[in-house]
Amino acid sequence: MQFTVAIDGPAAAGKGTISKAVAAHFGFAHLDTGLLYRAVGARVLGGDEAIFAAQSLAVSDLEQSNLRTNEVAHAASEIAVIPEVRAALLEFQRSFSARDGGAVLDGRDIGTVICPDADVKLFVTASAQVRAARRFQEFSQTGVETSLSEVLADVIARDKRDSERATAPLVAALDAVLIDTSDLTIEAATARAVAAIEAAL
Ligand code: C5P
């Protein structure tokens, strides 16, 4: 059985947590596509050329432990504007989405570009303030030294770059179900996602 769930939205809106939860709930495979861009960003920080890094990306690049840092996120959003980088990562994402047994892909352009025919599309969002506060709390818990205003500035800058780029900008597909998690617990947000998927199964 092929069944594709596309989950898009800005950073720290909760889409990663919701994606993992719905994949586990339905027994679907899950691909965090941000990790592909982060892995390319990390290679570029290491001195590689972006398009070459994207074209030669290997599983070992995705298994690096440093991909969740702010520095790598920043590098990822810079290389994500390059059309050839996006093109090099497209086929892997499409074949993942077509695997047997169902797939959940989360990112920025899954419902619009990668899987325009996805069975279910969700757009998970929250206010920039709420997202920055969540990121700040995560950073504090893991001992990363930063301030709330710095994290907020970073969230706003990344949103702007992701939304305004010419190729595959961050935008909700017209047929996406919108989930605003600003005032929702993660359980309530996940329940909405599960309900939207159940309605389409
Ligand atoms: O989701 P995550 O924060 O890991 O993504 C890092 C960056 O990768 C994003 O800010 C965005 O620029 C880029 N990205 C993208 N398209 C995707 C997933 C991520 O452009 N499908």
mmCIF file of N, CA, C and O in Angstrom, residues 8-16 18 70 107-108 123-140 146-163 170 179-184:
data_model
loop_
_atom_site.group_PDB
_atom_site.id
_atom_site.type_symbol
_atom_site.label_atom_id
_atom_site.label_comp_id
_atom_site.label_asym_id
_atom_site.label_seq_id
_atom_site.Cartn_x
_atom_site.Cartn_y
_atom_site.Cartn_z
ATOM 1 N N ASP A 8 4.347 20.107 6.274
ATOM 2 C CA ASP A 8 5.225 21.262 6.097
ATOM 3 C C ASP A 8 4.982 22.293 7.192
ATOM 4 O O ASP A 8 3.950 22.279 7.860
ATOM 5 N N GLY A 9 5.942 23.197 7.308
ATOM 6 C CA GLY A 9 5.772 24.297 8.261
ATOM 7 C C GLY A 9 7.120 24.871 8.643
ATOM 8 O O GLY A 9 8.164 24.314 8.291
ATOM 9 N N PRO A 10 7.099 25.999 9.341
ATOM 10 C CA PRO A 10 8.359 26.649 9.739
ATOM 11 C C PRO A 10 9.046 25.919 10.892
ATOM 12 O O PRO A 10 8.491 24.981 11.469
ATOM 13 N N ALA A 11 10.252 26.373 11.218
ATOM 14 C CA ALA A 11 11.038 25.758 12.287
ATOM 15 C C ALA A 11 10.320 25.861 13.634
ATOM 16 O O ALA A 11 9.677 26.875 13.921
ATOM 17 N N ALA A 12 10.432 24.809 14.425
ATOM 18 C CA ALA A 12 9.939 24.781 15.812
ATOM 19 C C ALA A 12 8.432 24.977 15.959
ATOM 20 O O ALA A 12 7.947 25.400 16.996
ATOM 21 N N ALA A 13 7.684 24.622 14.908
ATOM 22 C CA ALA A 13 6.219 24.697 15.002
ATOM 23 C C ALA A 13 5.663 23.409 15.599
ATOM 24 O O ALA A 13 4.490 23.349 15.982
ATOM 25 N N GLY A 14 6.498 22.379 15.670
ATOM 26 C CA GLY A 14 6.067 21.092 16.220
ATOM 27 C C GLY A 14 5.934 20.014 15.162
ATOM 28 O O GLY A 14 5.520 18.903 15.442
ATOM 29 N N LYS A 15 6.320 20.322 13.911
ATOM 30 C CA LYS A 15 6.066 19.341 12.848
ATOM 31 C C LYS A 15 6.923 18.082 12.998
ATOM 32 O O LYS A 15 6.464 17.000 12.656
ATOM 33 N N GLY A 16 8.130 18.218 13.537
ATOM 34 C CA GLY A 16 8.980 17.046 13.736
ATOM 35 C C GLY A 16 8.359 16.084 14.732
ATOM 36 O O GLY A 16 8.249 14.875 14.475
ATOM 37 N N ILE A 18 5.181 15.965 15.701
ATOM 38 C CA ILE A 18 3.913 15.443 15.172
ATOM 39 C C ILE A 18 4.183 14.369 14.120
ATOM 40 O O ILE A 18 3.525 13.322 14.099
ATOM 41 N N ASN A 70 22.540 25.350 15.766
ATOM 42 C CA ASN A 70 22.061 26.571 15.124
ATOM 43 C C ASN A 70 22.906 26.920 13.910
ATOM 44 O O ASN A 70 22.398 27.403 12.897
ATOM 45 N N GLY A 107 8.881 18.775 6.077
ATOM 46 C CA GLY A 107 9.834 19.744 5.536
ATOM 47 C C GLY A 107 9.195 21.092 5.269
ATOM 48 O O GLY A 107 8.418 21.585 6.096
ATOM 49 N N ARG A 108 9.544 21.675 4.121
ATOM 50 C CA ARG A 108 9.018 22.995 3.769
ATOM 51 C C ARG A 108 8.213 22.971 2.467
ATOM 52 O O ARG A 108 7.336 23.799 2.267
ATOM 53 N N PHE A 123 -0.198 21.537 7.228
ATOM 54 C CA PHE A 123 0.705 22.676 7.385
ATOM 55 C C PHE A 123 0.673 23.044 8.858
ATOM 56 O O PHE A 123 -0.342 23.491 9.392
ATOM 57 N N VAL A 124 1.792 22.776 9.530
ATOM 58 C CA VAL A 124 1.875 22.968 10.983
ATOM 59 C C VAL A 124 2.613 24.274 11.256
ATOM 60 O O VAL A 124 3.754 24.455 10.822
ATOM 61 N N THR A 125 1.961 25.175 11.971
ATOM 62 C CA THR A 125 2.591 26.461 12.214
ATOM 63 C C THR A 125 2.336 26.919 13.652
ATOM 64 O O THR A 125 1.621 26.274 14.411
ATOM 65 N N ALA A 126 2.967 28.028 14.036
ATOM 66 C CA ALA A 126 2.745 28.666 15.345
ATOM 67 C C ALA A 126 3.375 30.047 15.229
ATOM 68 O O ALA A 126 4.190 30.284 14.319
ATOM 69 N N SER A 127 3.026 30.936 16.143
ATOM 70 C CA SER A 127 3.581 32.292 16.070
ATOM 71 C C SER A 127 5.103 32.240 16.260
ATOM 72 O O SER A 127 5.637 31.323 16.900
ATOM 73 N N ALA A 128 5.800 33.226 15.717
ATOM 74 C CA ALA A 128 7.268 33.269 15.840
ATOM 75 C C ALA A 128 7.677 33.317 17.314
ATOM 76 O O ALA A 128 8.650 32.674 17.716
ATOM 77 N N GLN A 129 6.912 34.038 18.140
ATOM 78 C CA GLN A 129 7.237 34.159 19.570
ATOM 79 C C GLN A 129 7.158 32.793 20.258
ATOM 80 O O GLN A 129 8.054 32.421 21.022
ATOM 81 N N VAL A 130 6.082 32.065 19.988
ATOM 82 C CA VAL A 130 5.907 30.746 20.608
ATOM 83 C C VAL A 130 7.012 29.803 20.141
ATOM 84 O O VAL A 130 7.619 29.064 20.928
ATOM 85 N N ARG A 131 7.343 29.840 18.856
ATOM 86 C CA ARG A 131 8.377 28.939 18.324
ATOM 87 C C ARG A 131 9.748 29.272 18.904
ATOM 88 O O ARG A 131 10.523 28.381 19.244
ATOM 89 N N ALA A 132 10.037 30.569 19.030
ATOM 90 C CA ALA A 132 11.332 30.967 19.600
ATOM 91 C C ALA A 132 11.424 30.534 21.064
ATOM 92 O O ALA A 132 12.467 30.045 21.512
ATOM 93 N N ALA A 133 10.310 30.693 21.806
ATOM 94 C CA ALA A 133 10.318 30.294 23.217
ATOM 95 C C ALA A 133 10.579 28.798 23.351
ATOM 96 O O ALA A 133 11.330 28.352 24.223
ATOM 97 N N ARG A 134 9.980 27.988 22.458
ATOM 98 C CA ARG A 134 10.196 26.528 22.499
ATOM 99 C C ARG A 134 11.651 26.188 22.200
ATOM 100 O O ARG A 134 12.263 25.349 22.862
ATOM 101 N N ARG A 135 12.196 26.815 21.146
ATOM 102 C CA ARG A 135 13.595 26.556 20.774
ATOM 103 C C ARG A 135 14.535 26.951 21.913
ATOM 104 O O ARG A 135 15.481 26.240 22.226
ATOM 105 N N PHE A 136 14.227 28.109 22.523
ATOM 106 C CA PHE A 136 15.067 28.610 23.614
ATOM 107 C C PHE A 136 15.083 27.614 24.770
ATOM 108 O O PHE A 136 16.129 27.320 25.343
ATOM 109 N N GLN A 137 13.898 27.071 25.070
ATOM 110 C CA GLN A 137 13.808 26.088 26.153
ATOM 111 C C GLN A 137 14.627 24.828 25.822
ATOM 112 O O GLN A 137 15.350 24.313 26.673
ATOM 113 N N GLU A 138 14.530 24.377 24.564
ATOM 114 C CA GLU A 138 15.320 23.205 24.138
ATOM 115 C C GLU A 138 16.812 23.484 24.296
ATOM 116 O O GLU A 138 17.561 22.654 24.808
ATOM 117 N N PHE A 139 17.233 24.685 23.857
ATOM 118 C CA PHE A 139 18.649 25.045 23.948
ATOM 119 C C PHE A 139 19.087 25.089 25.411
ATOM 120 O O PHE A 139 20.161 24.592 25.760
ATOM 121 N N SER A 140 18.251 25.680 26.283
ATOM 122 C CA SER A 140 18.601 25.782 27.697
ATOM 123 C C SER A 140 18.778 24.397 28.298
ATOM 124 O O SER A 140 19.715 24.145 29.060
ATOM 125 N N THR A 146 22.495 30.876 24.896
ATOM 126 C CA THR A 146 21.941 31.837 23.946
ATOM 127 C C THR A 146 20.883 32.654 24.686
ATOM 128 O O THR A 146 20.618 32.414 25.855
ATOM 129 N N SER A 147 20.288 33.646 24.036
ATOM 130 C CA SER A 147 19.232 34.416 24.694
ATOM 131 C C SER A 147 17.955 34.279 23.875
ATOM 132 O O SER A 147 18.005 33.940 22.682
ATOM 133 N N LEU A 148 16.810 34.559 24.510
ATOM 134 C CA LEU A 148 15.524 34.448 23.821
ATOM 135 C C LEU A 148 15.482 35.398 22.625
ATOM 136 O O LEU A 148 15.009 35.029 21.549
ATOM 137 N N SER A 149 16.025 36.608 22.798
ATOM 138 C CA SER A 149 15.945 37.571 21.688
ATOM 139 C C SER A 149 16.808 37.113 20.508
ATOM 140 O O SER A 149 16.440 37.306 19.345
ATOM 141 N N GLU A 150 17.930 36.455 20.819
ATOM 142 C CA GLU A 150 18.790 35.945 19.740
ATOM 143 C C GLU A 150 18.067 34.817 18.972
ATOM 144 O O GLU A 150 18.087 34.777 17.740
ATOM 145 N N VAL A 151 17.412 33.932 19.725
ATOM 146 C CA VAL A 151 16.696 32.819 19.095
ATOM 147 C C VAL A 151 15.532 33.357 18.264
ATOM 148 O O VAL A 151 15.299 32.905 17.138
ATOM 149 N N LEU A 152 14.822 34.358 18.790
ATOM 150 C CA LEU A 152 13.690 34.947 18.052
ATOM 151 C C LEU A 152 14.178 35.584 16.751
ATOM 152 O O LEU A 152 13.578 35.391 15.685
ATOM 153 N N ALA A 153 15.281 36.312 16.824
ATOM 154 C CA ALA A 153 15.827 36.957 15.625
ATOM 155 C C ALA A 153 16.196 35.899 14.585
ATOM 156 O O ALA A 153 15.950 36.065 13.385
ATOM 157 N N ASP A 154 16.745 34.783 15.073
ATOM 158 C CA ASP A 154 17.136 33.701 14.184
ATOM 159 C C ASP A 154 15.927 33.042 13.516
ATOM 160 O O ASP A 154 15.930 32.753 12.312
ATOM 161 N N VAL A 155 14.873 32.811 14.306
ATOM 162 C CA VAL A 155 13.636 32.196 13.789
ATOM 163 C C VAL A 155 13.046 33.104 12.704
ATOM 164 O O VAL A 155 12.669 32.643 11.618
ATOM 165 N N ILE A 156 12.999 34.404 12.969
ATOM 166 C CA ILE A 156 12.408 35.347 12.013
ATOM 167 C C ILE A 156 13.248 35.413 10.731
ATOM 168 O O ILE A 156 12.707 35.391 9.619
ATOM 169 N N ALA A 157 14.574 35.415 10.883
ATOM 170 C CA ALA A 157 15.456 35.492 9.709
ATOM 171 C C ALA A 157 15.316 34.238 8.849
ATOM 172 O O ALA A 157 15.269 34.305 7.617
ATOM 173 N N ARG A 158 15.220 33.066 9.513
ATOM 174 C CA ARG A 158 15.116 31.808 8.766
ATOM 175 C C ARG A 158 13.753 31.723 8.072
ATOM 176 O O ARG A 158 13.659 31.310 6.908
ATOM 177 N N ASP A 159 12.673 32.154 8.756
ATOM 178 C CA ASP A 159 11.329 32.174 8.145
ATOM 179 C C ASP A 159 11.344 33.020 6.885
ATOM 180 O O ASP A 159 10.773 32.657 5.866
ATOM 181 N N LYS A 160 12.006 34.173 7.005
ATOM 182 C CA LYS A 160 12.019 35.126 5.894
ATOM 183 C C LYS A 160 12.747 34.503 4.690
ATOM 184 O O LYS A 160 12.241 34.517 3.575
ATOM 185 N N ARG A 161 13.928 33.915 4.969
ATOM 186 C CA ARG A 161 14.689 33.323 3.863
ATOM 187 C C ARG A 161 13.918 32.143 3.255
ATOM 188 O O ARG A 161 13.853 31.992 2.043
ATOM 189 N N ASP A 162 13.284 31.310 4.113
ATOM 190 C CA ASP A 162 12.553 30.144 3.610
ATOM 191 C C ASP A 162 11.300 30.551 2.828
ATOM 192 O O ASP A 162 10.927 29.891 1.864
ATOM 193 N N SER A 163 10.647 31.646 3.241
ATOM 194 C CA SER A 163 9.386 32.040 2.598
ATOM 195 C C SER A 163 9.607 32.853 1.340
ATOM 196 O O SER A 163 8.771 32.860 0.450
ATOM 197 N N LEU A 170 8.666 28.272 1.407
ATOM 198 C CA LEU A 170 7.800 27.731 2.463
ATOM 199 C C LEU A 170 6.419 28.374 2.325
ATOM 200 O O LEU A 170 6.251 29.567 2.577
ATOM 201 N N ILE A 179 -2.707 23.393 10.916
ATOM 202 C CA ILE A 179 -2.720 23.137 12.364
ATOM 203 C C ILE A 179 -1.844 24.200 13.025
ATOM 204 O O ILE A 179 -0.622 24.193 12.857
ATOM 205 N N ASP A 180 -2.468 25.117 13.741
ATOM 206 C CA ASP A 180 -1.715 26.164 14.460
ATOM 207 C C ASP A 180 -1.504 25.670 15.887
ATOM 208 O O ASP A 180 -2.462 25.510 16.650
ATOM 209 N N THR A 181 -0.246 25.415 16.236
ATOM 210 C CA THR A 181 0.045 24.802 17.537
ATOM 211 C C THR A 181 0.344 25.835 18.629
ATOM 212 O O THR A 181 0.720 25.448 19.737
ATOM 213 N N SER A 182 0.163 27.141 18.314
ATOM 214 C CA SER A 182 0.501 28.183 19.308
ATOM 215 C C SER A 182 -0.149 27.910 20.669
ATOM 216 O O SER A 182 0.485 28.068 21.704
ATOM 217 N N ASP A 183 -1.434 27.528 20.633
ATOM 218 C CA ASP A 183 -2.160 27.317 21.885
ATOM 219 C C ASP A 183 -2.565 25.865 22.089
ATOM 220 O O ASP A 183 -3.518 25.578 22.818
ATOM 221 N N LEU A 184 -1.848 24.946 21.434
ATOM 222 C CA LEU A 184 -2.209 23.531 21.562
ATOM 223 C C LEU A 184 -1.094 22.770 22.267
ATOM 224 O O LEU A 184 0.084 23.071 22.071
#
